[in-house]
Coordinates of C-alpha atoms in Angstrom, one line a residue:
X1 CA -39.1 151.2 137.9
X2 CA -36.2 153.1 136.1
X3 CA -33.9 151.1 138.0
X4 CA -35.3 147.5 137.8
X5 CA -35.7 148.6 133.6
X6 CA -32.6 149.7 133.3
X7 CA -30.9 146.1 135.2
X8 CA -32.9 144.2 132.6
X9 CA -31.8 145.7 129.7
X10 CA -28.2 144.8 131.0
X11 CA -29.0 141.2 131.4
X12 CA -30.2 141.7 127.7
X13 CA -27.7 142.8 126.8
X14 CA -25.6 139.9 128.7
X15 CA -24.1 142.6 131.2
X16 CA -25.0 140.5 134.0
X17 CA -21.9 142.5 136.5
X18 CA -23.9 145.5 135.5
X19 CA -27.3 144.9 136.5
X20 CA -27.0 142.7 139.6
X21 CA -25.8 146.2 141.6
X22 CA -29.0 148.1 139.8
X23 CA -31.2 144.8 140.9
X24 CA -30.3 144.6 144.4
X25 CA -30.5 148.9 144.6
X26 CA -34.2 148.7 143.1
X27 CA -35.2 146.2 146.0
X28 CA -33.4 148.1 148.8
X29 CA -35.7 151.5 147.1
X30 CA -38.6 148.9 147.4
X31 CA -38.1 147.8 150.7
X32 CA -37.8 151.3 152.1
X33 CA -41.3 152.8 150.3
X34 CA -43.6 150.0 151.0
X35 CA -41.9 147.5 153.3
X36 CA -39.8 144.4 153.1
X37 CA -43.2 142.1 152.8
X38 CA -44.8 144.1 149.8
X39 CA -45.8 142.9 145.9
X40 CA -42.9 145.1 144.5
X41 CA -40.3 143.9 146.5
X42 CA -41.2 140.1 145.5
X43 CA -41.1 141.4 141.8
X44 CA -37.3 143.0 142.6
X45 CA -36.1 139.8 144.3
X46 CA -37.8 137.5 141.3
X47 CA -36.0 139.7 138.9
X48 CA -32.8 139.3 140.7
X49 CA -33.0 135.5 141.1
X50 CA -33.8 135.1 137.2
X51 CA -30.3 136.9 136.9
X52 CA -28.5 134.7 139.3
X53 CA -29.8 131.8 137.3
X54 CA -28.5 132.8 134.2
X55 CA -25.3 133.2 136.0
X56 CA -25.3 129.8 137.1
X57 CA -26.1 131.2 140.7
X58 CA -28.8 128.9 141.9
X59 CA -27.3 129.0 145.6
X60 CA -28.1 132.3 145.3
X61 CA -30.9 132.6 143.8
X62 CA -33.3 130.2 145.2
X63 CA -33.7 131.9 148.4
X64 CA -35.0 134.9 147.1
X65 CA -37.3 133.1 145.1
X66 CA -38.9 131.4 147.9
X67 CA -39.1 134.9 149.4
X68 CA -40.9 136.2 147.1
X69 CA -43.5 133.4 146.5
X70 CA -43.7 133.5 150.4
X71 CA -44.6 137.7 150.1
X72 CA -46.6 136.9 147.3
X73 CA -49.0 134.6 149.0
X74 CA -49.4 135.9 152.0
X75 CA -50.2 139.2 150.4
X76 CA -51.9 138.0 146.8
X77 CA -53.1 134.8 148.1
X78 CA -52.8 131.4 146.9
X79 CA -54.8 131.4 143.9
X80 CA -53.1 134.9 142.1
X81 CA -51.5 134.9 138.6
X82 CA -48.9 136.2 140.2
X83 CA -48.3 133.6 142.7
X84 CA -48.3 131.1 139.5
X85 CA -45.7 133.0 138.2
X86 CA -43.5 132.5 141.0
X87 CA -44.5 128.7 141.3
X88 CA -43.6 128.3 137.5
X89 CA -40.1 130.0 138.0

């Protein structure tokens, strides 16, 4: 989690060039321990399209969202918080 922390404190802090390297190494770290299809990975590639957003990156960013809803129900379900979290971003 070091990594994704550190990323968000850069997008805090507006360092946007900063984190989006720290973002995308946190889910390749992710993707390697548990798997491409696992809870963690959809919270790296959320994290990474809330960046690209901010950006003005929405190209970008909307197919990892629909990634990570897709891991998230298949391995949550429909009806987790999480899942809602992913619907309301």
């Amino acid at each position: 989690m070091t990594l994704n922390n550190l990323a968000t404190l850069l997008k805090k802090q507006g360092n946007y060039d900063e984190a989006k390297p720290l973002y995308e190494r946190a889910i390749e770290i992710r993707e390697k321990v548990h798997g491409p299809n696992h809870p963690h990975v959809a919270t790296g590639l959320n994290n990474l399209a809330a960046l690209l957003e901010i950006q003005g990156e929405y190209d970008e960013a909307k197919p990892l969202k629909e990634r990570s809803l897709q891991i998230r129900e298949q391995k949550l379900g429909p009806n987790h918080p999480n899942v809602a979290e992913s619907l309301n971003n």
